[in-house]
Amino acid sequence: MNKLLLCLLLPALSFAQVDSTDIIVKQMMEQQKIVGLSLAVIKNGKAVVNKGYGWANAELEVPVNSETVIRLGSVSKQFFTTAILKLMEEGKLSIDDSVHRFFPDAPESWRPITVKHLMSHTSGLQREGPAYDNNKIQPDIDIIRSAYDLPLVFKAGEKFQYCNLGYFMLAEIITRVSGMPWQNYIHQALFIPAGMHNSYVTDFYQIVPRRANGYMHRKDTLVNATAMYAIRPSGGFLSTSSDMIKWEQAMREKKIILKKANWEKLWQPYIKASDKADSKEYYGFGWFVEEYKGHHLIQHGGANIGFRSVFTYFANDGLSIIILTNTDEANPRAIANKLADHYFRK
């Protein structure tokens, strides 16, 4: 190929490379009937994509962009475990502490449960506190105490079973140990140092600039998602793709918020997260640790009514893909996998 022809082709080739991400996302949004999606792709420390697709508000035809605020769901769990390790660094707790240190009125059967059991979904507690109600705002401690009379599902540390109740307890521990509401501590100790100025607690009533609406389908009809008035610490935050890029930088560089060893503690496999003998899926502290087509993957998804999200971090490949959507039926992990395949080929 002569130099003149190469020069003529390079702009087209470059455009095709950039546009291929759009093609993948738009095709999968159509397949999954996704109303709006915010995407961040970070490669070797550089945000190569940070943009929105579709509508943040379908009725008003407000488009999604990189500053659209969307519910994270359980992607939020990493903030709670990071906050716990921050408090540990401050000398205010140990992850080996029994939960009885913080909940002295808890059942005696809970005494063997430690903070790290809550962080790793190995506590043996029931998945949810029975008093939880999406339509009711109530103190976290009321949700926790509503589980006091329930039997443990298994002995603490024995196996993995996803447990949102444990993250209500982590939130209450953060509140009691830090001396401020958990959302304030996380904002002060994590978000401000990371430069995340558009991340908020999921307060339904608060006026949040650029907040996306949530949607769901009834048969083939798009409707507004059922409102969630309660604040769930297990999925407690709203954020933007721009803010999540800043968070990814903090955790990748490991220079702020936590010491390097404690950042890495979050991603160390603590417990096998699958009963399948050949599974390589583990859980650390607020993160799943697994393999995807031979690539080491640290990831977590999130789901609230009307919202689905995923944060995938291929630590050994220098690739992170973060997807936030405002549609109940969305499968952002499938989109992240498709995009990962694309970027691994480049």
PDB file of N, CA, C and O in Angstrom, residues 174-231:
ATOM      1  N   ILE A 174     -20.748   1.900  59.764  1.00  0.00           N
ATOM      2  CA  ILE A 174     -20.085   3.129  59.307  1.00  0.00           C
ATOM      3  C   ILE A 174     -20.653   4.332  60.041  1.00  0.00           C
ATOM      4  O   ILE A 174     -19.907   5.209  60.513  1.00  0.00           O
ATOM      5  N   THR A 175     -21.974   4.382  60.178  1.00  0.00           N
ATOM      6  CA  THR A 175     -22.618   5.497  60.872  1.00  0.00           C
ATOM      7  C   THR A 175     -22.182   5.577  62.334  1.00  0.00           C
ATOM      8  O   THR A 175     -21.817   6.654  62.842  1.00  0.00           O
ATOM      9  N   ARG A 176     -22.196   4.441  63.024  1.00  0.00           N
ATOM     10  CA  ARG A 176     -21.872   4.440  64.454  1.00  0.00           C
ATOM     11  C   ARG A 176     -20.395   4.724  64.706  1.00  0.00           C
ATOM     12  O   ARG A 176     -20.052   5.422  65.662  1.00  0.00           O
ATOM     13  N   VAL A 177     -19.519   4.185  63.871  1.00  0.00           N
ATOM     14  CA  VAL A 177     -18.079   4.331  64.108  1.00  0.00           C
ATOM     15  C   VAL A 177     -17.568   5.699  63.666  1.00  0.00           C
ATOM     16  O   VAL A 177     -16.706   6.295  64.323  1.00  0.00           O
ATOM     17  N   SER A 178     -18.100   6.210  62.560  1.00  0.00           N
ATOM     18  CA  SER A 178     -17.618   7.496  62.033  1.00  0.00           C
ATOM     19  C   SER A 178     -18.250   8.684  62.743  1.00  0.00           C
ATOM     20  O   SER A 178     -17.713   9.791  62.717  1.00  0.00           O
ATOM     21  N   GLY A 179     -19.425   8.458  63.339  1.00  0.00           N
ATOM     22  CA  GLY A 179     -20.119   9.556  64.009  1.00  0.00           C
ATOM     23  C   GLY A 179     -20.928  10.424  63.078  1.00  0.00           C
ATOM     24  O   GLY A 179     -21.353  11.522  63.459  1.00  0.00           O
ATOM     25  N   MET A 180     -21.168   9.956  61.858  1.00  0.00           N
ATOM     26  CA  MET A 180     -21.987  10.708  60.904  1.00  0.00           C
ATOM     27  C   MET A 180     -22.771   9.715  60.048  1.00  0.00           C
ATOM     28  O   MET A 180     -22.390   8.546  59.952  1.00  0.00           O
ATOM     29  N   PRO A 181     -23.852  10.147  59.426  1.00  0.00           N
ATOM     30  CA  PRO A 181     -24.603   9.235  58.558  1.00  0.00           C
ATOM     31  C   PRO A 181     -23.686   8.619  57.499  1.00  0.00           C
ATOM     32  O   PRO A 181     -22.781   9.292  56.981  1.00  0.00           O
ATOM     33  N   TRP A 182     -23.929   7.346  57.187  1.00  0.00           N
ATOM     34  CA  TRP A 182     -23.019   6.640  56.277  1.00  0.00           C
ATOM     35  C   TRP A 182     -22.837   7.343  54.956  1.00  0.00           C
ATOM     36  O   TRP A 182     -21.731   7.371  54.401  1.00  0.00           O
ATOM     37  N   GLN A 183     -23.911   7.938  54.427  1.00  0.00           N
ATOM     38  CA  GLN A 183     -23.780   8.622  53.136  1.00  0.00           C
ATOM     39  C   GLN A 183     -22.858   9.838  53.234  1.00  0.00           C
ATOM     40  O   GLN A 183     -22.134  10.158  52.290  1.00  0.00           O
ATOM     41  N   ASN A 184     -22.864  10.498  54.397  1.00  0.00           N
ATOM     42  CA  ASN A 184     -21.981  11.649  54.590  1.00  0.00           C
ATOM     43  C   ASN A 184     -20.532  11.214  54.705  1.00  0.00           C
ATOM     44  O   ASN A 184     -19.625  11.854  54.156  1.00  0.00           O
ATOM     45  N   TYR A 185     -20.300  10.103  55.427  1.00  0.00           N
ATOM     46  CA  TYR A 185     -18.925   9.622  55.566  1.00  0.00           C
ATOM     47  C   TYR A 185     -18.369   9.193  54.210  1.00  0.00           C
ATOM     48  O   TYR A 185     -17.226   9.531  53.857  1.00  0.00           O
ATOM     49  N   ILE A 186     -19.157   8.453  53.441  1.00  0.00           N
ATOM     50  CA  ILE A 186     -18.687   7.998  52.140  1.00  0.00           C
ATOM     51  C   ILE A 186     -18.436   9.183  51.211  1.00  0.00           C
ATOM     52  O   ILE A 186     -17.443   9.216  50.476  1.00  0.00           O
ATOM     53  N   HIS A 187     -19.307  10.177  51.275  1.00  0.00           N
ATOM     54  CA  HIS A 187     -19.096  11.389  50.464  1.00  0.00           C
ATOM     55  C   HIS A 187     -17.793  12.091  50.856  1.00  0.00           C
ATOM     56  O   HIS A 187     -16.992  12.458  49.991  1.00  0.00           O
ATOM     57  N   GLN A 188     -17.582  12.214  52.169  1.00  0.00           N
ATOM     58  CA  GLN A 188     -16.410  12.946  52.659  1.00  0.00           C
ATOM     59  C   GLN A 188     -15.114  12.166  52.482  1.00  0.00           C
ATOM     60  O   GLN A 188     -14.080  12.724  52.061  1.00  0.00           O
ATOM     61  N   ALA A 189     -15.139  10.876  52.798  1.00  0.00           N
ATOM     62  CA  ALA A 189     -13.906  10.079  52.816  1.00  0.00           C
ATOM     63  C   ALA A 189     -13.548   9.460  51.468  1.00  0.00           C
ATOM     64  O   ALA A 189     -12.378   9.143  51.234  1.00  0.00           O
ATOM     65  N   LEU A 190     -14.562   9.285  50.594  1.00  0.00           N
ATOM     66  CA  LEU A 190     -14.312   8.631  49.311  1.00  0.00           C
ATOM     67  C   LEU A 190     -14.563   9.556  48.132  1.00  0.00           C
ATOM     68  O   LEU A 190     -13.668   9.761  47.296  1.00  0.00           O
ATOM     69  N   PHE A 191     -15.776  10.105  48.050  1.00  0.00           N
ATOM     70  CA  PHE A 191     -16.136  10.856  46.848  1.00  0.00           C
ATOM     71  C   PHE A 191     -15.349  12.152  46.692  1.00  0.00           C
ATOM     72  O   PHE A 191     -14.867  12.461  45.589  1.00  0.00           O
ATOM     73  N   ILE A 192     -15.215  12.924  47.766  1.00  0.00           N
ATOM     74  CA  ILE A 192     -14.496  14.197  47.652  1.00  0.00           C
ATOM     75  C   ILE A 192     -13.033  13.987  47.260  1.00  0.00           C
ATOM     76  O   ILE A 192     -12.541  14.642  46.328  1.00  0.00           O
ATOM     77  N   PRO A 193     -12.289  13.065  47.915  1.00  0.00           N
ATOM     78  CA  PRO A 193     -10.899  12.843  47.478  1.00  0.00           C
ATOM     79  C   PRO A 193     -10.790  12.382  46.032  1.00  0.00           C
ATOM     80  O   PRO A 193      -9.816  12.722  45.338  1.00  0.00           O
ATOM     81  N   ALA A 194     -11.784  11.631  45.562  1.00  0.00           N
ATOM     82  CA  ALA A 194     -11.745  11.131  44.183  1.00  0.00           C
ATOM     83  C   ALA A 194     -12.219  12.177  43.177  1.00  0.00           C
ATOM     84  O   ALA A 194     -12.075  11.967  41.965  1.00  0.00           O
ATOM     85  N   GLY A 195     -12.763  13.290  43.648  1.00  0.00           N
ATOM     86  CA  GLY A 195     -13.266  14.327  42.747  1.00  0.00           C
ATOM     87  C   GLY A 195     -14.641  14.027  42.187  1.00  0.00           C
ATOM     88  O   GLY A 195     -15.028  14.564  41.142  1.00  0.00           O
ATOM     89  N   MET A 196     -15.410  13.200  42.897  1.00  0.00           N
ATOM     90  CA  MET A 196     -16.745  12.794  42.439  1.00  0.00           C
ATOM     91  C   MET A 196     -17.796  13.749  43.007  1.00  0.00           C
ATOM     92  O   MET A 196     -18.307  13.560  44.103  1.00  0.00           O
ATOM     93  N   HIS A 197     -18.138  14.761  42.223  1.00  0.00           N
ATOM     94  CA  HIS A 197     -19.026  15.812  42.720  1.00  0.00           C
ATOM     95  C   HIS A 197     -20.475  15.630  42.279  1.00  0.00           C
ATOM     96  O   HIS A 197     -21.333  16.449  42.603  1.00  0.00           O
ATOM     97  N   ASN A 198     -20.756  14.561  41.534  1.00  0.00           N
ATOM     98  CA  ASN A 198     -22.121  14.320  41.062  1.00  0.00           C
ATOM     99  C   ASN A 198     -22.603  12.922  41.429  1.00  0.00           C
ATOM    100  O   ASN A 198     -23.292  12.266  40.648  1.00  0.00           O
ATOM    101  N   SER A 199     -22.207  12.471  42.616  1.00  0.00           N
ATOM    102  CA  SER A 199     -22.634  11.179  43.144  1.00  0.00           C
ATOM    103  C   SER A 199     -23.428  11.435  44.418  1.00  0.00           C
ATOM    104  O   SER A 199     -22.991  12.200  45.278  1.00  0.00           O
ATOM    105  N   TYR A 200     -24.578  10.780  44.543  1.00  0.00           N
ATOM    106  CA  TYR A 200     -25.535  11.106  45.597  1.00  0.00           C
ATOM    107  C   TYR A 200     -26.150   9.835  46.180  1.00  0.00           C
ATOM    108  O   TYR A 200     -26.211   8.799  45.529  1.00  0.00           O
ATOM    109  N   VAL A 201     -26.691   9.959  47.379  1.00  0.00           N
ATOM    110  CA  VAL A 201     -27.490   8.891  47.956  1.00  0.00           C
ATOM    111  C   VAL A 201     -28.811   8.812  47.188  1.00  0.00           C
ATOM    112  O   VAL A 201     -29.267   9.799  46.608  1.00  0.00           O
ATOM    113  N   THR A 202     -29.431   7.626  47.167  1.00  0.00           N
ATOM    114  CA  THR A 202     -30.642   7.436  46.360  1.00  0.00           C
ATOM    115  C   THR A 202     -31.901   7.954  47.057  1.00  0.00           C
ATOM    116  O   THR A 202     -32.876   7.205  47.251  1.00  0.00           O
ATOM    117  N   ASP A 203     -31.907   9.197  47.409  1.00  0.00           N
ATOM    118  CA  ASP A 203     -33.066   9.827  48.031  1.00  0.00           C
ATOM    119  C   ASP A 203     -34.052  10.193  46.923  1.00  0.00           C
ATOM    120  O   ASP A 203     -33.758  11.031  46.068  1.00  0.00           O
ATOM    121  N   PHE A 204     -35.227   9.568  46.936  1.00  0.00           N
ATOM    122  CA  PHE A 204     -36.219   9.805  45.885  1.00  0.00           C
ATOM    123  C   PHE A 204     -36.679  11.254  45.859  1.00  0.00           C
ATOM    124  O   PHE A 204     -36.995  11.797  44.797  1.00  0.00           O
ATOM    125  N   TYR A 205     -36.728  11.890  47.029  1.00  0.00           N
ATOM    126  CA  TYR A 205     -37.318  13.225  47.121  1.00  0.00           C
ATOM    127  C   TYR A 205     -36.331  14.353  46.861  1.00  0.00           C
ATOM    128  O   TYR A 205     -36.732  15.475  46.561  1.00  0.00           O
ATOM    129  N   GLN A 206     -35.063  14.066  46.993  1.00  0.00           N
ATOM    130  CA  GLN A 206     -34.049  15.101  46.780  1.00  0.00           C
ATOM    131  C   GLN A 206     -34.043  15.559  45.326  1.00  0.00           C
ATOM    132  O   GLN A 206     -34.187  14.750  44.402  1.00  0.00           O
ATOM    133  N   ILE A 207     -33.872  16.857  45.112  1.00  0.00           N
ATOM    134  CA  ILE A 207     -33.731  17.385  43.759  1.00  0.00           C
ATOM    135  C   ILE A 207     -32.283  17.161  43.320  1.00  0.00           C
ATOM    136  O   ILE A 207     -31.356  17.748  43.879  1.00  0.00           O
ATOM    137  N   VAL A 208     -32.090  16.278  42.357  1.00  0.00           N
ATOM    138  CA  VAL A 208     -30.757  15.939  41.861  1.00  0.00           C
ATOM    139  C   VAL A 208     -30.658  16.407  40.415  1.00  0.00           C
ATOM    140  O   VAL A 208     -31.374  15.899  39.541  1.00  0.00           O
ATOM    141  N   PRO A 209     -29.807  17.379  40.128  1.00  0.00           N
ATOM    142  CA  PRO A 209     -29.667  17.848  38.747  1.00  0.00           C
ATOM    143  C   PRO A 209     -29.292  16.710  37.795  1.00  0.00           C
ATOM    144  O   PRO A 209     -28.468  15.863  38.116  1.00  0.00           O
ATOM    145  N   ARG A 210     -29.956  16.653  36.660  1.00  0.00           N
ATOM    146  CA  ARG A 210     -29.664  15.720  35.567  1.00  0.00           C
ATOM    147  C   ARG A 210     -29.945  14.261  35.952  1.00  0.00           C
ATOM    148  O   ARG A 210     -29.386  13.349  35.371  1.00  0.00           O
ATOM    149  N   ARG A 211     -30.832  14.030  36.914  1.00  0.00           N
ATOM    150  CA  ARG A 211     -31.181  12.664  37.317  1.00  0.00           C
ATOM    151  C   ARG A 211     -32.041  12.001  36.229  1.00  0.00           C
ATOM    152  O   ARG A 211     -33.009  12.583  35.734  1.00  0.00           O
ATOM    153  N   ALA A 212     -31.708  10.757  35.878  1.00  0.00           N
ATOM    154  CA  ALA A 212     -32.464   9.995  34.892  1.00  0.00           C
ATOM    155  C   ALA A 212     -33.706   9.375  35.515  1.00  0.00           C
ATOM    156  O   ALA A 212     -33.694   8.976  36.678  1.00  0.00           O
ATOM    157  N   ASN A 213     -34.754   9.277  34.729  1.00  0.00           N
ATOM    158  CA  ASN A 213     -35.933   8.505  35.113  1.00  0.00           C
ATOM    159  C   ASN A 213     -35.677   7.024  34.871  1.00  0.00           C
ATOM    160  O   ASN A 213     -34.881   6.658  34.013  1.00  0.00           O
ATOM    161  N   GLY A 214     -36.379   6.179  35.617  1.00  0.00           N
ATOM    162  CA  GLY A 214     -36.290   4.740  35.404  1.00  0.00           C
ATOM    163  C   GLY A 214     -37.496   4.230  34.630  1.00  0.00           C
ATOM    164  O   GLY A 214     -38.608   4.768  34.759  1.00  0.00           O
ATOM    165  N   TYR A 215     -37.269   3.178  33.817  1.00  0.00           N
ATOM    166  CA  TYR A 215     -38.338   2.652  32.970  1.00  0.00           C
ATOM    167  C   TYR A 215     -38.405   1.132  33.039  1.00  0.00           C
ATOM    168  O   TYR A 215     -37.433   0.456  33.384  1.00  0.00           O
ATOM    169  N   MET A 216     -39.568   0.611  32.677  1.00  0.00           N
ATOM    170  CA  MET A 216     -39.766  -0.832  32.594  1.00  0.00           C
ATOM    171  C   MET A 216     -40.810  -1.097  31.514  1.00  0.00           C
ATOM    172  O   MET A 216     -41.493  -0.171  31.065  1.00  0.00           O
ATOM    173  N   HIS A 217     -40.918  -2.341  31.115  1.00  0.00           N
ATOM    174  CA  HIS A 217     -41.889  -2.698  30.095  1.00  0.00           C
ATOM    175  C   HIS A 217     -42.998  -3.565  30.695  1.00  0.00           C
ATOM    176  O   HIS A 217     -42.724  -4.472  31.479  1.00  0.00           O
ATOM    177  N   ARG A 218     -44.225  -3.258  30.334  1.00  0.00           N
ATOM    178  CA  ARG A 218     -45.365  -4.125  30.621  1.00  0.00           C
ATOM    179  C   ARG A 218     -45.808  -4.690  29.287  1.00  0.00           C
ATOM    180  O   ARG A 218     -46.375  -3.974  28.468  1.00  0.00           O
ATOM    181  N   LYS A 219     -45.454  -5.972  29.101  1.00  0.00           N
ATOM    182  CA  LYS A 219     -45.577  -6.585  27.777  1.00  0.00           C
ATOM    183  C   LYS A 219     -44.725  -5.764  26.810  1.00  0.00           C
ATOM    184  O   LYS A 219     -43.525  -5.671  26.985  1.00  0.00           O
ATOM    185  N   ASP A 220     -45.316  -5.140  25.819  1.00  0.00           N
ATOM    186  CA  ASP A 220     -44.525  -4.369  24.850  1.00  0.00           C
ATOM    187  C   ASP A 220     -44.648  -2.867  25.070  1.00  0.00           C
ATOM    188  O   ASP A 220     -44.207  -2.075  24.231  1.00  0.00           O
ATOM    189  N   THR A 221     -45.234  -2.480  26.203  1.00  0.00           N
ATOM    190  CA  THR A 221     -45.459  -1.058  26.458  1.00  0.00           C
ATOM    191  C   THR A 221     -44.455  -0.518  27.473  1.00  0.00           C
ATOM    192  O   THR A 221     -44.300  -1.086  28.561  1.00  0.00           O
ATOM    193  N   LEU A 222     -43.800   0.569  27.115  1.00  0.00           N
ATOM    194  CA  LEU A 222     -42.860   1.216  28.027  1.00  0.00           C
ATOM    195  C   LEU A 222     -43.620   2.048  29.048  1.00  0.00           C
ATOM    196  O   LEU A 222     -44.503   2.829  28.681  1.00  0.00           O
ATOM    197  N   VAL A 223     -43.286   1.872  30.329  1.00  0.00           N
ATOM    198  CA  VAL A 223     -43.928   2.642  31.396  1.00  0.00           C
ATOM    199  C   VAL A 223     -42.857   3.146  32.362  1.00  0.00           C
ATOM    200  O   VAL A 223     -41.724   2.667  32.369  1.00  0.00           O
ATOM    201  N   ASN A 224     -43.243   4.121  33.167  1.00  0.00           N
ATOM    202  CA  ASN A 224     -42.348   4.582  34.220  1.00  0.00           C
ATOM    203  C   ASN A 224     -42.179   3.475  35.257  1.00  0.00           C
ATOM    204  O   ASN A 224     -43.151   2.808  35.629  1.00  0.00           O
ATOM    205  N   ALA A 225     -40.950   3.293  35.710  1.00  0.00           N
ATOM    206  CA  ALA A 225     -40.673   2.255  36.708  1.00  0.00           C
ATOM    207  C   ALA A 225     -41.328   2.603  38.038  1.00  0.00           C
ATOM    208  O   ALA A 225     -41.493   3.780  38.381  1.00  0.00           O
ATOM    209  N   THR A 226     -41.700   1.570  38.777  1.00  0.00           N
ATOM    210  CA  THR A 226     -42.239   1.767  40.120  1.00  0.00           C
ATOM    211  C   THR A 226     -41.220   2.504  40.983  1.00  0.00           C
ATOM    212  O   THR A 226     -40.038   2.149  41.000  1.00  0.00           O
ATOM    213  N   ALA A 227     -41.660   3.524  41.673  1.00  0.00           N
ATOM    214  CA  ALA A 227     -40.746   4.333  42.493  1.00  0.00           C
ATOM    215  C   ALA A 227     -40.232   3.537  43.685  1.00  0.00           C
ATOM    216  O   ALA A 227     -40.965   2.729  44.265  1.00  0.00           O
ATOM    217  N   MET A 228     -38.965   3.751  44.034  1.00  0.00           N
ATOM    218  CA  MET A 228     -38.376   3.192  45.251  1.00  0.00           C
ATOM    219  C   MET A 228     -38.130   4.345  46.208  1.00  0.00           C
ATOM    220  O   MET A 228     -37.201   5.128  46.025  1.00  0.00           O
ATOM    221  N   TYR A 229     -38.992   4.470  47.218  1.00  0.00           N
ATOM    222  CA  TYR A 229     -38.872   5.575  48.173  1.00  0.00           C
ATOM    223  C   TYR A 229     -37.809   5.277  49.232  1.00  0.00           C
ATOM    224  O   TYR A 229     -37.129   6.183  49.712  1.00  0.00           O
ATOM    225  N   ALA A 230     -37.704   4.012  49.610  1.00  0.00           N
ATOM    226  CA  ALA A 230     -36.735   3.625  50.636  1.00  0.00           C
ATOM    227  C   ALA A 230     -35.312   3.770  50.115  1.00  0.00           C
ATOM    228  O   ALA A 230     -35.052   3.616  48.917  1.00  0.00           O
ATOM    229  N   ILE A 231     -34.394   4.051  51.027  1.00  0.00           N
ATOM    230  CA  ILE A 231     -32.969   4.110  50.679  1.00  0.00           C
ATOM    231  C   ILE A 231     -32.333   2.798  51.122  1.00  0.00           C
ATOM    232  O   ILE A 231     -32.350   2.439  52.292  1.00  0.00           O
TER     233      ILE A 231
END
